[in-house]
Amino acid sequence: MNIAIWIVQGITALGFVYSGWLKAFQYKQAKKSWGWVTEVPGALVVSIGVAELLGALGMILPYALNIVPVLTPVASAALAVVVLCGALFHITRKEYRELGVNIIFIALAVIVAVGRF
């Protein structure tokens, strides 16, 4: 079971690193990739990206290094909340196509949080 959770952690963290990197450091590319980016303040997009990058690190490093490993499920739960907020944002904008990715990443983050608590 531990190996399965590590696999889920790795896949989830990679997804958040990709998404967070685009939002935090590749703002122009994020504008091209996601239509919603052009309609919210740039500082908010960058902040979400930084939160996703830090959450991805928090999802892996504390448990891997055995330094306050309880931070891994906390980071996973926090990322699930961030993605849930994103899903609610998409629902208010009637962007239902975007919800599939949100649901998958919420599920993966919750699996890691539950598995590591």
XYZ file of N, CA, C and O in Angstrom:
468
model
N 0.824 -1.199 0.000
C 0.000 0.000 0.000
C 0.869 1.265 0.000
O 0.531 2.257 -0.625
N 1.989 1.205 0.732
C 2.890 2.344 0.797
C 3.406 2.720 -0.592
O 3.484 3.902 -0.926
N 3.745 1.733 -1.392
C 4.244 2.001 -2.738
C 3.161 2.652 -3.590
O 3.426 3.595 -4.341
N 1.944 2.180 -3.464
C 0.838 2.760 -4.235
C 0.623 4.223 -3.864
O 0.422 5.073 -4.747
N 0.700 4.525 -2.586
C 0.524 5.920 -2.169
C 1.681 6.775 -2.679
O 1.477 7.917 -3.114
N 2.903 6.231 -2.662
C 4.043 6.978 -3.213
C 3.843 7.278 -4.694
O 4.177 8.367 -5.170
N 3.315 6.314 -5.427
C 3.054 6.536 -6.858
C 2.024 7.653 -7.043
O 2.210 8.551 -7.865
N 0.955 7.588 -6.268
C -0.082 8.627 -6.345
C 0.505 9.981 -5.942
O 0.241 11.001 -6.587
N 1.332 9.993 -4.887
C 1.977 11.238 -4.467
C 2.824 11.822 -5.584
O 2.779 13.027 -5.846
N 3.611 10.983 -6.223
C 4.491 11.454 -7.287
C 3.723 12.015 -8.463
O 4.041 13.102 -8.971
N 2.709 11.288 -8.906
C 1.896 11.749 -10.042
C 1.197 13.066 -9.703
O 1.187 14.010 -10.498
N 0.633 13.128 -8.510
C -0.077 14.330 -8.090
C 0.875 15.515 -7.966
O 0.574 16.619 -8.440
N 2.019 15.285 -7.350
C 2.998 16.367 -7.191
C 3.476 16.868 -8.548
O 3.608 18.080 -8.743
N 3.721 15.960 -9.486
C 4.147 16.387 -10.825
C 3.084 17.253 -11.501
O 3.404 18.250 -12.156
N 1.828 16.869 -11.351
C 0.744 17.666 -11.911
C 0.699 19.060 -11.316
O 0.521 20.050 -12.033
N 0.885 19.153 -10.005
C 0.868 20.466 -9.360
C 2.110 21.275 -9.697
O 2.039 22.498 -9.812
N 3.251 20.623 -9.871
C 4.457 21.341 -10.282
C 4.257 21.940 -11.676
O 4.568 23.103 -11.920
N 3.706 21.153 -12.592
C 3.453 21.657 -13.945
C 2.496 22.852 -13.912
O 2.780 23.914 -14.463
N 1.377 22.666 -13.256
C 0.364 23.722 -13.190
C 0.897 24.950 -12.455
O 0.726 26.087 -12.900
N 1.547 24.720 -11.324
C 2.081 25.828 -10.538
C 3.177 26.583 -11.265
O 3.256 27.810 -11.198
N 4.031 25.849 -11.988
C 5.113 26.483 -12.731
C 4.554 27.408 -13.809
O 5.032 28.524 -13.987
N 3.559 26.914 -14.537
C 2.948 27.764 -15.568
C 2.360 29.027 -14.958
O 2.542 30.126 -15.484
N 1.647 28.877 -13.870
C 0.984 30.027 -13.262
C 1.980 30.995 -12.638
O 1.808 32.212 -12.729
N 3.018 30.479 -12.005
C 3.944 31.336 -11.267
C 5.040 31.936 -12.143
O 5.435 33.081 -11.936
N 5.534 31.172 -13.119
C 6.719 31.617 -13.858
C 6.530 31.718 -15.370
O 7.388 32.280 -16.052
N 5.459 31.181 -15.885
C 5.197 31.218 -17.325
C 3.815 31.825 -17.561
O 2.960 31.225 -18.218
N 3.625 33.023 -17.043
C 2.300 33.647 -17.062
C 1.737 33.768 -18.478
O 0.556 33.509 -18.702
N 2.577 34.134 -19.437
C 2.098 34.273 -20.822
C 1.629 32.935 -21.385
O 0.618 32.864 -22.086
N 2.354 31.878 -21.076
C 1.942 30.543 -21.525
C 0.652 30.112 -20.823
O -0.201 29.479 -21.432
N 0.515 30.466 -19.548
C -0.714 30.147 -18.817
C -1.908 30.844 -19.451
O -2.996 30.270 -19.544
N -1.708 32.084 -19.909
C -2.792 32.811 -20.591
C -3.236 32.074 -21.846
O -4.422 32.012 -22.153
N -2.280 31.509 -22.565
C -2.612 30.762 -23.782
C -3.287 29.436 -23.465
O -4.163 28.984 -24.203
N -2.873 28.808 -22.375
C -3.384 27.482 -22.033
C -4.764 27.524 -21.389
O -5.576 26.626 -21.608
N -4.990 28.519 -20.544
C -6.233 28.583 -19.777
C -6.890 29.946 -19.984
O -6.342 30.980 -19.615
N -8.092 29.944 -20.505
C -8.807 31.185 -20.776
C -9.106 32.009 -19.542
O -9.117 33.238 -19.590
N -9.324 31.357 -18.417
C -9.696 32.072 -17.204
C -8.586 32.979 -16.693
O -8.850 33.954 -15.971
N -7.332 32.693 -17.055
C -6.194 33.460 -16.545
C -6.280 34.924 -16.966
O -5.897 35.814 -16.211
N -6.825 35.168 -18.149
C -6.913 36.545 -18.638
C -7.968 37.362 -17.896
O -7.956 38.589 -17.989
N -8.849 36.693 -17.165
C -9.967 37.390 -16.534
C -9.849 37.535 -15.021
O -10.793 37.991 -14.380
N -8.720 37.149 -14.464
C -8.481 37.343 -13.030
C -7.167 38.103 -12.870
O -6.331 38.094 -13.771
N -6.976 38.767 -11.739
C -5.733 39.524 -11.545
C -4.492 38.625 -11.655
O -4.473 37.502 -11.147
N -3.474 39.144 -12.304
C -2.241 38.385 -12.490
C -1.614 37.958 -11.179
O -1.062 36.862 -11.064
N -1.690 38.825 -10.166
C -1.113 38.489 -8.867
C -1.812 37.271 -8.250
O -1.165 36.451 -7.585
N -3.101 37.139 -8.473
C -3.825 35.977 -7.961
C -3.361 34.704 -8.657
O -3.143 33.677 -8.010
N -3.173 34.770 -9.958
C -2.712 33.610 -10.720
C -1.335 33.177 -10.232
O -1.088 31.994 -9.981
N -0.448 34.144 -10.064
C 0.907 33.841 -9.591
C 0.858 33.274 -8.176
O 1.563 32.311 -7.852
N 0.004 33.829 -7.325
C -0.127 33.327 -5.948
C -0.619 31.888 -5.923
O -0.124 31.075 -5.131
N -1.573 31.575 -6.756
C -2.066 30.196 -6.840
C -0.941 29.277 -7.305
O -0.766 28.179 -6.767
N -0.170 29.740 -8.283
C 0.950 28.947 -8.772
C 1.982 28.673 -7.695
O 2.460 27.539 -7.538
N 2.329 29.685 -6.923
C 3.296 29.508 -5.840
C 2.738 28.544 -4.792
O 3.459 27.668 -4.295
N 1.462 28.690 -4.467
C 0.833 27.777 -3.500
C 0.879 26.335 -3.999
O 1.146 25.405 -3.221
N 0.637 26.140 -5.294
C 0.682 24.792 -5.853
C 2.098 24.231 -5.825
O 2.293 23.048 -5.518
N 3.087 25.053 -6.116
C 4.475 24.594 -6.066
C 4.887 24.224 -4.641
O 5.492 23.168 -4.412
N 4.555 25.068 -3.684
C 4.880 24.766 -2.295
C 4.119 23.546 -1.796
O 4.668 22.715 -1.051
N 2.873 23.417 -2.228
C 2.091 22.246 -1.847
C 2.674 20.960 -2.409
O 2.692 19.927 -1.735
N 3.170 21.021 -3.646
C 3.799 19.841 -4.255
C 5.038 19.439 -3.466
O 5.274 18.235 -3.223
N 5.834 20.422 -3.059
C 7.002 20.114 -2.219
C 6.560 19.529 -0.876
O 7.149 18.568 -0.390
N 5.521 20.121 -0.305
C 5.000 19.634 0.970
C 4.383 18.257 0.881
O 4.314 17.522 1.867
N 3.949 17.896 -0.311
C 3.364 16.575 -0.506
C 4.442 15.477 -0.512
O 4.176 14.335 -0.162
N 5.659 15.826 -0.897
C 6.725 14.836 -1.036
C 7.770 14.910 0.082
O 8.066 13.906 0.735
N 8.347 16.076 0.284
C 9.542 16.196 1.124
C 9.374 15.813 2.593
O 10.223 15.089 3.122
N 8.348 16.278 3.301
C 8.285 15.933 4.725
C 8.246 14.416 4.976
O 8.943 13.917 5.857
N 7.478 13.714 4.185
C 7.371 12.265 4.384
C 8.639 11.559 3.914
O 9.117 10.632 4.559
N 9.193 12.016 2.790
C 10.399 11.376 2.253
C 11.600 11.574 3.170
O 12.421 10.667 3.326
N 11.707 12.750 3.768
C 12.849 13.058 4.631
C 12.582 12.743 6.101
O 13.473 12.912 6.938
N 11.365 12.331 6.407
C 10.946 12.027 7.774
C 11.173 13.217 8.709
O 11.608 13.074 9.840
N 10.901 14.415 8.178
C 10.971 15.634 8.973
C 9.553 16.187 9.055
O 9.018 16.687 8.066
N 8.939 16.062 10.181
C 7.547 16.442 10.417
C 6.663 15.841 9.321
O 6.004 16.550 8.558
N 6.619 14.510 9.227
C 5.880 13.860 8.138
C 4.383 14.150 8.131
O 3.733 13.951 7.109
N 3.842 14.658 9.225
C 2.419 14.996 9.242
C 2.110 16.130 8.262
O 0.958 16.314 7.862
N 3.140 16.873 7.846
C 2.915 17.953 6.880
C 2.525 17.434 5.500
O 1.897 18.154 4.727
N 2.885 16.192 5.181
C 2.514 15.635 3.878
C 1.001 15.533 3.717
O 0.458 16.043 2.731
N 0.273 14.915 4.643
C -1.183 14.889 4.456
C -1.828 16.266 4.602
O -2.842 16.540 3.960
N -1.224 17.129 5.405
C -1.757 18.489 5.532
C -1.623 19.227 4.198
O -2.566 19.877 3.735
N -0.453 19.108 3.563
C -0.249 19.741 2.260
C -1.194 19.158 1.222
O -1.753 19.884 0.398
N -1.397 17.850 1.258
C -2.302 17.202 0.307
C -3.733 17.685 0.491
O -4.433 17.972 -0.489
N -4.166 17.781 1.737
C -5.518 18.272 2.007
C -5.660 19.730 1.573
O -6.682 20.122 0.999
N -4.623 20.537 1.815
C -4.671 21.940 1.405
C -4.746 22.065 -0.117
O -5.495 22.893 -0.638
N -3.998 21.232 -0.825
C -4.068 21.255 -2.292
C -5.445 20.823 -2.779
O -5.951 21.359 -3.762
N -6.053 19.861 -2.101
C -7.408 19.449 -2.474
C -8.371 20.626 -2.331
O -9.252 20.829 -3.181
N -8.191 21.425 -1.288
C -9.041 22.602 -1.083
C -8.802 23.637 -2.175
O -9.751 24.240 -2.699
N -7.536 23.852 -2.547
C -7.220 24.797 -3.621
C -7.906 24.372 -4.922
O -8.520 25.186 -5.616
N -7.829 23.080 -5.235
C -8.442 22.593 -6.479
C -9.966 22.639 -6.386
O -10.643 22.936 -7.372
N -10.508 22.373 -5.208
C -11.958 22.478 -5.019
C -12.414 23.913 -5.266
O -13.432 24.143 -5.925
N -11.662 24.880 -4.765
C -11.993 26.286 -5.027
C -11.930 26.582 -6.525
O -12.775 27.308 -7.055
N -10.942 26.017 -7.196
C -10.850 26.182 -8.646
C -12.048 25.574 -9.351
O -12.582 26.158 -10.305
N -12.482 24.406 -8.887
C -13.647 23.765 -9.492
C -14.898 24.618 -9.298
O -15.700 24.779 -10.224
N -15.065 25.168 -8.108
C -16.216 26.036 -7.851
C -16.155 27.285 -8.724
O -17.179 27.747 -9.229
N -14.966 27.813 -8.926
C -14.772 28.957 -9.821
C -15.222 28.599 -11.235
O -15.936 29.358 -11.884
N -14.814 27.419 -11.717
C -15.210 26.983 -13.060
C -16.725 26.775 -13.150
O -17.335 27.081 -14.179
N -17.322 26.270 -12.100
C -18.784 26.063 -12.105
C -19.502 27.413 -12.212
O -20.463 27.542 -12.981
N -19.025 28.409 -11.469
C -19.683 29.723 -11.535
C -19.555 30.347 -12.918
O -20.403 31.124 -13.322
N -18.498 29.988 -13.636
C -18.286 30.511 -14.985
C -18.851 29.589 -16.062
O -18.660 29.826 -17.239
N -19.521 28.521 -15.626
C -20.117 27.534 -16.535
C -19.074 26.896 -17.457
O -19.343 26.585 -18.610
N -17.881 26.671 -16.929
C -16.795 26.011 -17.660
C -16.750 24.540 -17.238
O -15.801 24.081 -16.602
N -17.763 23.819 -17.596
C -17.909 22.439 -17.128
C -16.861 21.501 -17.709
O -16.540 20.489 -17.105
N -16.311 21.864 -18.861
C -15.258 21.040 -19.471
C -14.023 20.952 -18.583
O -13.295 19.973 -18.619
N -13.781 21.981 -17.820
C -12.585 22.068 -16.979
C -12.690 21.210 -15.715
O -11.682 20.964 -15.060
N -13.876 20.770 -15.378
C -14.086 20.090 -14.099
C -13.445 18.709 -14.012
O -13.102 18.261 -12.921
N -13.265 18.038 -15.134
C -12.696 16.693 -15.104
C -11.326 16.653 -14.457
O -11.058 15.833 -13.569
N -10.456 17.562 -14.861
C -9.107 17.623 -14.294
C -9.180 17.975 -12.816
O -8.462 17.389 -11.996
N -10.063 18.906 -12.469
C -10.218 19.269 -11.063
C -10.637 18.073 -10.217
O -10.063 17.835 -9.143
N -11.602 17.329 -10.693
C -12.095 16.173 -9.936
C -10.994 15.137 -9.764
O -10.818 14.575 -8.673
N -10.230 14.897 -10.801
C -9.136 13.914 -10.709
C -8.108 14.357 -9.682
O -7.688 13.560 -8.823
N -7.701 15.623 -9.726
C -6.678 16.073 -8.781
C -7.201 16.201 -7.355
O -6.443 15.998 -6.406
N -8.469 16.499 -7.182
C -9.051 16.469 -5.839
C -8.987 15.046 -5.303
O -8.554 14.815 -4.169
N -9.398 14.089 -6.119
C -9.388 12.680 -5.688
C -7.979 12.219 -5.348
O -7.757 11.576 -4.308
N -7.006 12.539 -6.198
C -5.630 12.113 -5.936
C -5.089 12.743 -4.652
O -4.453 12.067 -3.837
N -5.338 14.030 -4.457
C -4.858 14.704 -3.246
C -5.523 14.138 -1.997
O -4.869 13.960 -0.963
N -6.807 13.815 -2.092
C -7.513 13.230 -0.941
C -6.974 11.830 -0.650
O -6.811 11.452 0.519
N -6.677 11.056 -1.684
C -6.096 9.722 -1.476
C -4.784 9.829 -0.717
O -4.531 9.083 0.239
N -3.939 10.780 -1.115
C -2.664 10.958 -0.412
C -2.906 11.409 1.020
O -2.293 10.890 1.962
N -3.795 12.372 1.221
C -4.065 12.873 2.570
C -4.565 11.762 3.481
O -4.065 11.584 4.595
N -5.530 10.999 3.012
C -6.088 9.916 3.826
C -5.046 8.812 4.034
O -4.891 8.288 5.151
N -4.337 8.477 2.977
C -3.335 7.422 3.080
C -2.190 7.748 4.006
O -1.608 6.865 4.634
N -1.837 9.015 4.106
C -0.711 9.419 4.956
C -1.126 9.847 6.360
O -0.280 9.954 7.232
N -2.416 10.114 6.602
C -2.866 10.390 7.965
C -2.960 9.075 8.648
O -2.677 8.606 9.508
